[in-house]
mmCIF file of C-alpha atoms in Angstrom:
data_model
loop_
_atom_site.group_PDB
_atom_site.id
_atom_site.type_symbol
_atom_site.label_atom_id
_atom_site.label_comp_id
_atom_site.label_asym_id
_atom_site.label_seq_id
_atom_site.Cartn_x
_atom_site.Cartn_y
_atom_site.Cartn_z
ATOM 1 C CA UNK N 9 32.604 -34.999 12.148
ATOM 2 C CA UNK N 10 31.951 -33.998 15.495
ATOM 3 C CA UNK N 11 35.386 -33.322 16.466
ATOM 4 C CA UNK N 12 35.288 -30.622 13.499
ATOM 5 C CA UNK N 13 32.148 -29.226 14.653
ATOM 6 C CA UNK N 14 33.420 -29.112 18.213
ATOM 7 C CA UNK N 15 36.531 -27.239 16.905
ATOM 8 C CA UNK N 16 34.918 -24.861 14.510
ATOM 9 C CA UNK N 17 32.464 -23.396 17.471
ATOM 10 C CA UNK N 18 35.295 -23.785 19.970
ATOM 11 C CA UNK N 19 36.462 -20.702 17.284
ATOM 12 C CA UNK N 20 33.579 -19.022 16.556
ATOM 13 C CA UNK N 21 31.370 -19.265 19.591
ATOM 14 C CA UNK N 22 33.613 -16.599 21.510
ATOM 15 C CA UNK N 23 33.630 -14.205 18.989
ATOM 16 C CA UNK N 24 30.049 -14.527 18.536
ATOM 17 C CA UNK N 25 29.073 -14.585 22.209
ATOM 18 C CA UNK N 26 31.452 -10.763 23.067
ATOM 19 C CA UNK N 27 29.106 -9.535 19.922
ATOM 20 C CA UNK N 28 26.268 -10.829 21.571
ATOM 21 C CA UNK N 29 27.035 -9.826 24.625
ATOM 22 C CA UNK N 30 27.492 -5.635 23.376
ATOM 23 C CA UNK N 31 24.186 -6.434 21.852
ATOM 24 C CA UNK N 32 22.373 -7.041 25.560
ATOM 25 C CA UNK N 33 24.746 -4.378 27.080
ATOM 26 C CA UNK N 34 23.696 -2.052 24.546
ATOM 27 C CA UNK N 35 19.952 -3.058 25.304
ATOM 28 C CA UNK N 36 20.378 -2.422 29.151
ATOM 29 C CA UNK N 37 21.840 0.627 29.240
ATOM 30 C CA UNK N 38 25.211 0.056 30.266
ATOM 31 C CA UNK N 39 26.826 0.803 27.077
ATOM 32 C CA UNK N 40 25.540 3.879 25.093
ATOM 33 C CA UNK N 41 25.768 4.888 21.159
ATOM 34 C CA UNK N 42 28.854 7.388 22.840
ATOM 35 C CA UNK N 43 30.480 4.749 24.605
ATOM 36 C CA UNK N 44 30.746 2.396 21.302
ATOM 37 C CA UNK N 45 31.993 5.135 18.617
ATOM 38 C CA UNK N 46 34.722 6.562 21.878
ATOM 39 C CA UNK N 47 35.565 2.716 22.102
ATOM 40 C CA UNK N 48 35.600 1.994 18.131
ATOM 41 C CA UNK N 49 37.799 5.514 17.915
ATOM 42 C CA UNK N 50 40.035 4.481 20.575
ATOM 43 C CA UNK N 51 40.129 0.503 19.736
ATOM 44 C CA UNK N 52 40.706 2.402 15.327
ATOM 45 C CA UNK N 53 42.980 5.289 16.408
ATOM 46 C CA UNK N 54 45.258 3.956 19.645
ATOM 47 C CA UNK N 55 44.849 -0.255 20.286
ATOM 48 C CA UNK N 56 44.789 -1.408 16.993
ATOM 49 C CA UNK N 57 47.891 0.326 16.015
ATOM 50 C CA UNK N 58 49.983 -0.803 18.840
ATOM 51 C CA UNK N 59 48.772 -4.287 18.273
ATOM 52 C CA UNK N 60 50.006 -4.595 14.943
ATOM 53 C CA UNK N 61 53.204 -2.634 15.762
ATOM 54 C CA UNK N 62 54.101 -4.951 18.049
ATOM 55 C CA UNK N 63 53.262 -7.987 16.358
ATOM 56 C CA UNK N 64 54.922 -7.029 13.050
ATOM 57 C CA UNK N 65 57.972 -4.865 14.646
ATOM 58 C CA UNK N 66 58.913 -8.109 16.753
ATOM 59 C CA UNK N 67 58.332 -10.268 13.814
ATOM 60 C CA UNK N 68 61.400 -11.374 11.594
ATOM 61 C CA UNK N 69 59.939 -10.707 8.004
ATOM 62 C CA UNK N 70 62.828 -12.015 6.526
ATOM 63 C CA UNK N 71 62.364 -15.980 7.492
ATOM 64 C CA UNK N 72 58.788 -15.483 7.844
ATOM 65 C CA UNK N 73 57.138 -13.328 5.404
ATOM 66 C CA UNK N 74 54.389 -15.147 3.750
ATOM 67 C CA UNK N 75 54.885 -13.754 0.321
ATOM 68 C CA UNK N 76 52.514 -16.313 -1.611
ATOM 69 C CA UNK N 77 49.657 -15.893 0.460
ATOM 70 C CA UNK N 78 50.474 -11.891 0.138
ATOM 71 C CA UNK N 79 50.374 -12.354 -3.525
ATOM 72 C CA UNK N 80 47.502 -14.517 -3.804
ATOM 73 C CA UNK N 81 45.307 -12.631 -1.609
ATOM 74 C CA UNK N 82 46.261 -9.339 -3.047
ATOM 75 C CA UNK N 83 45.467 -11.204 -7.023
ATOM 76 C CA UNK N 84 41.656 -12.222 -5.164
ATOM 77 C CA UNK N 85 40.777 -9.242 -3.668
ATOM 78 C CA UNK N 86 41.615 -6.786 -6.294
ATOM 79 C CA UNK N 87 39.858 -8.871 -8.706
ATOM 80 C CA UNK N 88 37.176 -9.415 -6.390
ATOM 81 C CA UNK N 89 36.968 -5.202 -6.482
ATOM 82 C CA UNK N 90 37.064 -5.275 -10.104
ATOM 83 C CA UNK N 91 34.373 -7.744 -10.892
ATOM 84 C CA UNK N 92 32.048 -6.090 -8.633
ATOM 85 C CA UNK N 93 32.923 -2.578 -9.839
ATOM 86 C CA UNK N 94 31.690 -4.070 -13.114
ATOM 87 C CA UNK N 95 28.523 -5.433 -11.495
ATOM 88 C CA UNK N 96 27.497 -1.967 -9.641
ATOM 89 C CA UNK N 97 26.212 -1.137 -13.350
ATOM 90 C CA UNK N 98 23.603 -3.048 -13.197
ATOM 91 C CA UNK N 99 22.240 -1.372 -10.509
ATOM 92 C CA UNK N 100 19.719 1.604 -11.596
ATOM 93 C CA UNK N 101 20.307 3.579 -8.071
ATOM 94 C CA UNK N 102 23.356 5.170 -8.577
ATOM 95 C CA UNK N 103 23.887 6.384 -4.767
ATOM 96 C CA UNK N 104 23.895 2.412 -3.787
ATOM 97 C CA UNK N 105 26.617 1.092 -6.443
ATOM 98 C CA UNK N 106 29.295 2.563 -4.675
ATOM 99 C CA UNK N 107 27.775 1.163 -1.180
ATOM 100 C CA UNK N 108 27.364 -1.943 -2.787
ATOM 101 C CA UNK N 109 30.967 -2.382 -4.019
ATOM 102 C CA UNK N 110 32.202 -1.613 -0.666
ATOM 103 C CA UNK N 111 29.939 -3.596 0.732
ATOM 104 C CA UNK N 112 30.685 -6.742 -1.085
ATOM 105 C CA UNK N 113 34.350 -6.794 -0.567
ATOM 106 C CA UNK N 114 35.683 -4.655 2.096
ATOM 107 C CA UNK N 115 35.854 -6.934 5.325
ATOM 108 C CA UNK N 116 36.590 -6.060 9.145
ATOM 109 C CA UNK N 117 39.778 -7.907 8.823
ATOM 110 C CA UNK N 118 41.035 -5.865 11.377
ATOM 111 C CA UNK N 119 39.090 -7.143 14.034
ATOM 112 C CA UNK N 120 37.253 -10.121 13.517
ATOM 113 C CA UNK N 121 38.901 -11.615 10.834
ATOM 114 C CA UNK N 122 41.795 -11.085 12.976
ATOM 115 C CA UNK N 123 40.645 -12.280 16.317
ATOM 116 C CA UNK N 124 39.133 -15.383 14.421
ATOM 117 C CA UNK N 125 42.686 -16.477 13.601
ATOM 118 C CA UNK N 126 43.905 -16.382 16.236
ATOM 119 C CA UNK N 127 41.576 -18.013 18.060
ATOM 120 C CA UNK N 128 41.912 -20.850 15.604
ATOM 121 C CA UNK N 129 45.260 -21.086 14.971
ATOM 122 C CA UNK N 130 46.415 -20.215 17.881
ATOM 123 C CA UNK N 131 49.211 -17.065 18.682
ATOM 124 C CA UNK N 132 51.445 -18.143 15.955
ATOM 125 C CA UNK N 133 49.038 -17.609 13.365
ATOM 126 C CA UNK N 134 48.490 -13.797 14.613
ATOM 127 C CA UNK N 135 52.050 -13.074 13.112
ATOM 128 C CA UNK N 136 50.639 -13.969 9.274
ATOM 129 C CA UNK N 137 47.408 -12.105 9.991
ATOM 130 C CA UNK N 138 49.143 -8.688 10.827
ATOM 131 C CA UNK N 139 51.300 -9.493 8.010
ATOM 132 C CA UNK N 140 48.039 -10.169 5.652
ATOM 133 C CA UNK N 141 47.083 -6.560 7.122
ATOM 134 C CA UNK N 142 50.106 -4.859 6.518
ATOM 135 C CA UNK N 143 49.904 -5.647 2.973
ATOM 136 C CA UNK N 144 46.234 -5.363 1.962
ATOM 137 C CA UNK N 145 44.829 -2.519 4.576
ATOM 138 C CA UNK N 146 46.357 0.348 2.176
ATOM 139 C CA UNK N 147 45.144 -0.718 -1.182
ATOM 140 C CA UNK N 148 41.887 -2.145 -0.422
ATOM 141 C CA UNK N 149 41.626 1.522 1.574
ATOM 142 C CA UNK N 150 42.267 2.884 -1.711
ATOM 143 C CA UNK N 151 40.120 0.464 -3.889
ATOM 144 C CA UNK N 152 37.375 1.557 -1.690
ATOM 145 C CA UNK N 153 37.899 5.332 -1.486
ATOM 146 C CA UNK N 154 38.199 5.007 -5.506
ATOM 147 C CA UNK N 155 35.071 3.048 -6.438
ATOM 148 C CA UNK N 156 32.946 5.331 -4.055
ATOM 149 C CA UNK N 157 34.332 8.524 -6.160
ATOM 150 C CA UNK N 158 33.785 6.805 -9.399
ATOM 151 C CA UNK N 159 30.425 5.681 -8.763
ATOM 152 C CA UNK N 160 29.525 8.934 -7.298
ATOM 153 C CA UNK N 161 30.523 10.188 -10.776
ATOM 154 C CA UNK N 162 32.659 12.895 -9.342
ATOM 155 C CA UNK N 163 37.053 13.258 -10.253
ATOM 156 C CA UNK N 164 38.758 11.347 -7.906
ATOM 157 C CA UNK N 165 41.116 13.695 -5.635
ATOM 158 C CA UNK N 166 44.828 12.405 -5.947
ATOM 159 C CA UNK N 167 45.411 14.934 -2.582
ATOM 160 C CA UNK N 168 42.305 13.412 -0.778
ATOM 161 C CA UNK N 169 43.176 9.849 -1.719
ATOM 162 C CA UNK N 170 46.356 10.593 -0.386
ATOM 163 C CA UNK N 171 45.532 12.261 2.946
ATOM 164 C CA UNK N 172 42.844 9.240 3.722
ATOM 165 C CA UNK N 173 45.674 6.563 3.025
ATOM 166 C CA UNK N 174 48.171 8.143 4.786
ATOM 167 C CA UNK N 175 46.389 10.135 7.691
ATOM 168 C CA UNK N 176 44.954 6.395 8.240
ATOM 169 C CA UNK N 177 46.676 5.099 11.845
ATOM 170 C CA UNK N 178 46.672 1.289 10.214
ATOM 171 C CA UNK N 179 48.916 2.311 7.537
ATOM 172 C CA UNK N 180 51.346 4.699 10.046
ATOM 173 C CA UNK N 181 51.330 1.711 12.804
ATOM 174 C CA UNK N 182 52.446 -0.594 9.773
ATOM 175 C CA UNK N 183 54.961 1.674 7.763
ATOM 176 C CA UNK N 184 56.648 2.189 11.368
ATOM 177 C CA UNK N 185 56.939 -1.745 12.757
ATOM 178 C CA UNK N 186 58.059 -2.764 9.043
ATOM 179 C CA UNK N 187 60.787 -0.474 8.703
ATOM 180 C CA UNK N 188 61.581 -1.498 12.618
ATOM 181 C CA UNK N 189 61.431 -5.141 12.020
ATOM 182 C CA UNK N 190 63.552 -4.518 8.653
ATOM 183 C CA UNK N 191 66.399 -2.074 10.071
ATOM 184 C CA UNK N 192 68.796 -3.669 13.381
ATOM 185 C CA UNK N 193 66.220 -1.313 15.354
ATOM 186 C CA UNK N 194 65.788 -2.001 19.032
ATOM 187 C CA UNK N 195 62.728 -0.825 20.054
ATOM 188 C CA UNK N 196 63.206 -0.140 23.776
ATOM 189 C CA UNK N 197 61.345 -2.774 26.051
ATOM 190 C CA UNK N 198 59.349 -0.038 28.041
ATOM 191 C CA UNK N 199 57.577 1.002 24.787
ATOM 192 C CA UNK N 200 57.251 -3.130 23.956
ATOM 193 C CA UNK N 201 55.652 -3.895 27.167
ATOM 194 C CA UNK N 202 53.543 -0.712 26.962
ATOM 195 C CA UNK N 203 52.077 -1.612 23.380
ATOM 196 C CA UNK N 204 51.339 -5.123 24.261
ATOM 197 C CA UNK N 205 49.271 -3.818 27.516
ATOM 198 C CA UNK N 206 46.882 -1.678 25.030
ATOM 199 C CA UNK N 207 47.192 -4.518 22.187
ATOM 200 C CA UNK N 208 45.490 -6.931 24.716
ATOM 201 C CA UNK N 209 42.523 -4.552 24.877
ATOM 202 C CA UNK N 210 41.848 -4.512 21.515
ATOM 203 C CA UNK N 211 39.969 -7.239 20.706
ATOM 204 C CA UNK N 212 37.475 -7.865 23.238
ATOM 205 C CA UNK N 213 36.260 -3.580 23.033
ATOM 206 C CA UNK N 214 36.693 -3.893 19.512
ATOM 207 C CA UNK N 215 33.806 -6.927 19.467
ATOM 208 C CA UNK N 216 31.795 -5.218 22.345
ATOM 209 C CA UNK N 217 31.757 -1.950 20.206
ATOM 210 C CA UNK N 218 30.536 -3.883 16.998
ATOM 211 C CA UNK N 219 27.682 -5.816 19.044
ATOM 212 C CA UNK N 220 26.584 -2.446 20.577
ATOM 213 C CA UNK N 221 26.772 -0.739 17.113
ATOM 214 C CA UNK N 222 23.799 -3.282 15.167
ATOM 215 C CA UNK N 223 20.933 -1.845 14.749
ATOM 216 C CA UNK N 224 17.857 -4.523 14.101
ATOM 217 C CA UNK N 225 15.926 -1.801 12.113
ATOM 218 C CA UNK N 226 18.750 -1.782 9.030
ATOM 219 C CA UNK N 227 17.507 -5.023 7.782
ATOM 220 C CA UNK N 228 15.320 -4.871 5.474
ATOM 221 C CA UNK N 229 13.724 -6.705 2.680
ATOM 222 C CA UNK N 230 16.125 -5.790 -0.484
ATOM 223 C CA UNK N 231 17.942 -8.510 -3.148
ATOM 224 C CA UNK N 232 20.558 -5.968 -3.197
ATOM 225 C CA UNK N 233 21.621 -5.814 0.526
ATOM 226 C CA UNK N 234 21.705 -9.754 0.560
ATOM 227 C CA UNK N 235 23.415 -10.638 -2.427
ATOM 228 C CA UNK N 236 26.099 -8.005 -0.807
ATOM 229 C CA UNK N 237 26.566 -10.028 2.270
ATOM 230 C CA UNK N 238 26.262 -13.341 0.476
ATOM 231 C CA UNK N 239 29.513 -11.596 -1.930
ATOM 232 C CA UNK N 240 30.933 -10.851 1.699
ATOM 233 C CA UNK N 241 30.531 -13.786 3.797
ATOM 234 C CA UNK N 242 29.992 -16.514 1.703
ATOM 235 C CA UNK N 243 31.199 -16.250 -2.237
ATOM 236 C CA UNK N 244 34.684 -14.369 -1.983
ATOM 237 C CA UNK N 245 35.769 -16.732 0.998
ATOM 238 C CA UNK N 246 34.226 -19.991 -1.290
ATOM 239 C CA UNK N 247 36.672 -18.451 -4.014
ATOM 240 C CA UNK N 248 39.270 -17.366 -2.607
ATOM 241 C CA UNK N 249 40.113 -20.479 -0.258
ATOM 242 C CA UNK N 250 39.101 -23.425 -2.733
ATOM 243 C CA UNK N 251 41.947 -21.513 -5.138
ATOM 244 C CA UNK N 252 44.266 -21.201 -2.743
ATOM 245 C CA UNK N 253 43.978 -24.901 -1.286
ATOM 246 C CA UNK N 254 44.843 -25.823 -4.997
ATOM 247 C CA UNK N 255 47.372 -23.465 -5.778
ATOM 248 C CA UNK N 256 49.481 -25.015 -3.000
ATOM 249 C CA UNK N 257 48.365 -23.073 0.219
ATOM 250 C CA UNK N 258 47.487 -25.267 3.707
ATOM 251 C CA UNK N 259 47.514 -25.141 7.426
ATOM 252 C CA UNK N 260 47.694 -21.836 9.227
ATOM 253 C CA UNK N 261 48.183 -19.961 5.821
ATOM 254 C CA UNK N 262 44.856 -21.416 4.378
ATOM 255 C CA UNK N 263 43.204 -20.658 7.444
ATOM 256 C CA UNK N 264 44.034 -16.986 7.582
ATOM 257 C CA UNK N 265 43.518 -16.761 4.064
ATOM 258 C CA UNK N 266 39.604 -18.252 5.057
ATOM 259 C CA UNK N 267 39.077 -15.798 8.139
ATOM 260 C CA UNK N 268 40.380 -12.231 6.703
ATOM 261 C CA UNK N 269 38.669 -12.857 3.185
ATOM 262 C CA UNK N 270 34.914 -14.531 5.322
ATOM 263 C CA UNK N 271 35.166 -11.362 7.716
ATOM 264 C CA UNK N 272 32.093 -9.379 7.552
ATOM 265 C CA UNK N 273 32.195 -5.925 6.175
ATOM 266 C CA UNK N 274 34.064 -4.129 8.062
ATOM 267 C CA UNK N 275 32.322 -0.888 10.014
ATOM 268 C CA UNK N 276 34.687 1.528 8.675
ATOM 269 C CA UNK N 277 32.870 1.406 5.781
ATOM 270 C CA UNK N 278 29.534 3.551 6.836
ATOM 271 C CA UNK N 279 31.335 6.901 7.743
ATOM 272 C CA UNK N 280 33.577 6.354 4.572
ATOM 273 C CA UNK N 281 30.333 6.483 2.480
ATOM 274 C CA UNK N 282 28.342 9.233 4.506
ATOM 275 C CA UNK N 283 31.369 11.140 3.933
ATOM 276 C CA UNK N 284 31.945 11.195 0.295
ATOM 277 C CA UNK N 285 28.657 10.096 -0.556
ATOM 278 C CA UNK N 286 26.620 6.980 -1.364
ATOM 279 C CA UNK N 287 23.337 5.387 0.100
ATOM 280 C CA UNK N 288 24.792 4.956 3.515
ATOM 281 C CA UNK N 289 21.231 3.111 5.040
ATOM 282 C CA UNK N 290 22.377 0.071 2.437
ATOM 283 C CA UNK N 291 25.753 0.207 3.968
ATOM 284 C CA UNK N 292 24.536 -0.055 7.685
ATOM 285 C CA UNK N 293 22.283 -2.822 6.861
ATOM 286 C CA UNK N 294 25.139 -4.430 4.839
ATOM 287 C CA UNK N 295 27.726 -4.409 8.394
ATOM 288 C CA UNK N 296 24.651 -5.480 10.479
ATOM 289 C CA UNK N 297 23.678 -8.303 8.545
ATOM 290 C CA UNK N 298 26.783 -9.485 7.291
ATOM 291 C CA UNK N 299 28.184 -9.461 10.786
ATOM 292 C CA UNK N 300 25.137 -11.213 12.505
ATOM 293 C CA UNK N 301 25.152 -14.236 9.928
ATOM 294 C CA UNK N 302 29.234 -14.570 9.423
ATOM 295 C CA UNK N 303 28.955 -16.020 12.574
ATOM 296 C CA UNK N 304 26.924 -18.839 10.599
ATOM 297 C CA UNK N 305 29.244 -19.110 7.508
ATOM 298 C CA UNK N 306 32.860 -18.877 9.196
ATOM 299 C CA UNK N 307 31.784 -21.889 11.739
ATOM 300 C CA UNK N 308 30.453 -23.517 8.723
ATOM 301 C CA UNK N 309 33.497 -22.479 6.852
ATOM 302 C CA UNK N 310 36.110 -23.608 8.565
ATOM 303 C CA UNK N 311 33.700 -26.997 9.775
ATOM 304 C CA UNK N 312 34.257 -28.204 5.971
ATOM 305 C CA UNK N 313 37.623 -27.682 6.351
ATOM 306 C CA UNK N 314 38.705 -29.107 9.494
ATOM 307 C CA UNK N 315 36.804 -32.422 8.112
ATOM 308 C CA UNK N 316 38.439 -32.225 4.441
ATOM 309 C CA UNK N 317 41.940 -31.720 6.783
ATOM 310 C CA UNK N 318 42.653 -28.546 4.780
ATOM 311 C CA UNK N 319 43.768 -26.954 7.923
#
């Protein structure tokens, strides 16, 4: 038992200590609200990219793709949208049912559920989780951009759908390393060496950025902001992993599967709903809180695990 517990904070207790650590920086003064959204640009619009470029473009998809856990996790997650889509009705405010949705089910895969894996599993396992990005970033984009239109009761806009999906430098970095790592492409080593230089910044100003970004004033007292993070954090990982383990998934695959779908919603999600409109004070409250206590589930999470030797 204690070898498990060792293991599971041996994970989580870096992650969780950079967050904590852009929290006090943030408190002290040496990194200001500009610093965080120039870093969260750069780390979204530059680092990121190249990260997953390089992992996927160098990756042979042929001998490695991981199509069940592709198909599983895109079956989950888009049913996941679906069932809560149906749930928003419940909810009398209007403005928070899109926020809600969002909330609920689109995680920061990108960064921690990403950097969790690795630190897990190890640098093999980073491989399957750009993979698990490069399939699900562009239609849980879309599942998101559609549920805030709907429950916004306004037409969604095939052109602005579009633009969002395809403007989105996830989705370029992806297209381009998958139709390098499927064509006898050489990608000069200049540009390889290059990418992995800005790829190794990624994570750590991506987790500084997200501690300096939570605001202690966005939690508040509301059944609707916690059942969202409970959805986030604790019931579609429960789900999703438990149905995986006994449809025949285990060891690094299971484990990804755990991280990306336990991430905590991911910050992308606030400026999405400011933008096209939604109660955008849930939403905050809904990345702060969800990020501050996934620290709490994914350490439990993959605790159980390690001791049922599930991964």
């Amino acid at each position: 038992m204690f070898e498990s517990l060792a293991y599971a904070l041996d994970v989580t207790l870096p992650i969780s200590l950079i967050i904590a650590l852009g929290i006090l920086l943030k408190r002290i003064g040496w990194i200001t609200d500009e610093f965080a959204k120039s870093g969260s640009e750069l780390v979204f619009n530059l680092t990121l990219p190249c990260l997953l470029f390089v992992n996927i473009a160098t990756t042979n998809l042929t001998d490695h793709f991981p199509t069940f856990l592709m198909v599983f996790a895109g079956i989950v997650m888009t049913g996941a949208f679906f069932f809560f889509h149906l749930m928003a009705y419940r909810i009398t405010n209007k403005l928070a049912r899109g926020a809600f949705v969002q909330g609920a089910c689109r995680g920061n895969m990108a960064i921690i559920g990403l950097a969790l894996s690795v630190n897990a599993f190890g640098e093999s396992a980073l491989s399957i989780a750009s993979m698990y990005l490069a399939v699900l970033v562009v239609p849980l984009n879309i599942f998101s951009i559609l549920t805030l239109y709907y429950h916004q009761e306004k037409t969604p806009s095939a052109k602005e759908v579009a633009r969002s999906v395809f403007t989105n430098p996830l989705a370029i970095a992806i297209s381009l390393a998958i139709v390098v790592a499927l064509l006898p492409i050489q990608v000069p080593k200049l540009i390889l060496d290059t990418g992995n230089y800005l790829a190794k910044m990624t994570l750590p100003l991506a987790l500084l950025c997200v501690g300096a970004t939570i605001r202690w004033q966005e939690f508040r007292s509301s059944n609707l902001l916690y059942w969202a993070i409970s959805s986030k954090i604790v019931f579609i990982p429960l789900i999703a992993t438990v149905l995986g383990f006994y449809f025949g998934l285990k060891g690094e695959e299971l484990g990804v599967l755990f991280m990306m779908t336990a991430a905590p919603t991911a910050a992308a999600a606030y400026p999405m709903v400011r933008s096209i409109g939604g109660d955008y004070h849930l939403t905050a409250a809904i990345i702060a809180g969800s990020t501050l206590m996934s620290i709490v589930s994914s350490t439990l999470g993959l605790f159980v695990m390690r001791e049922m030797q599930w991964v």
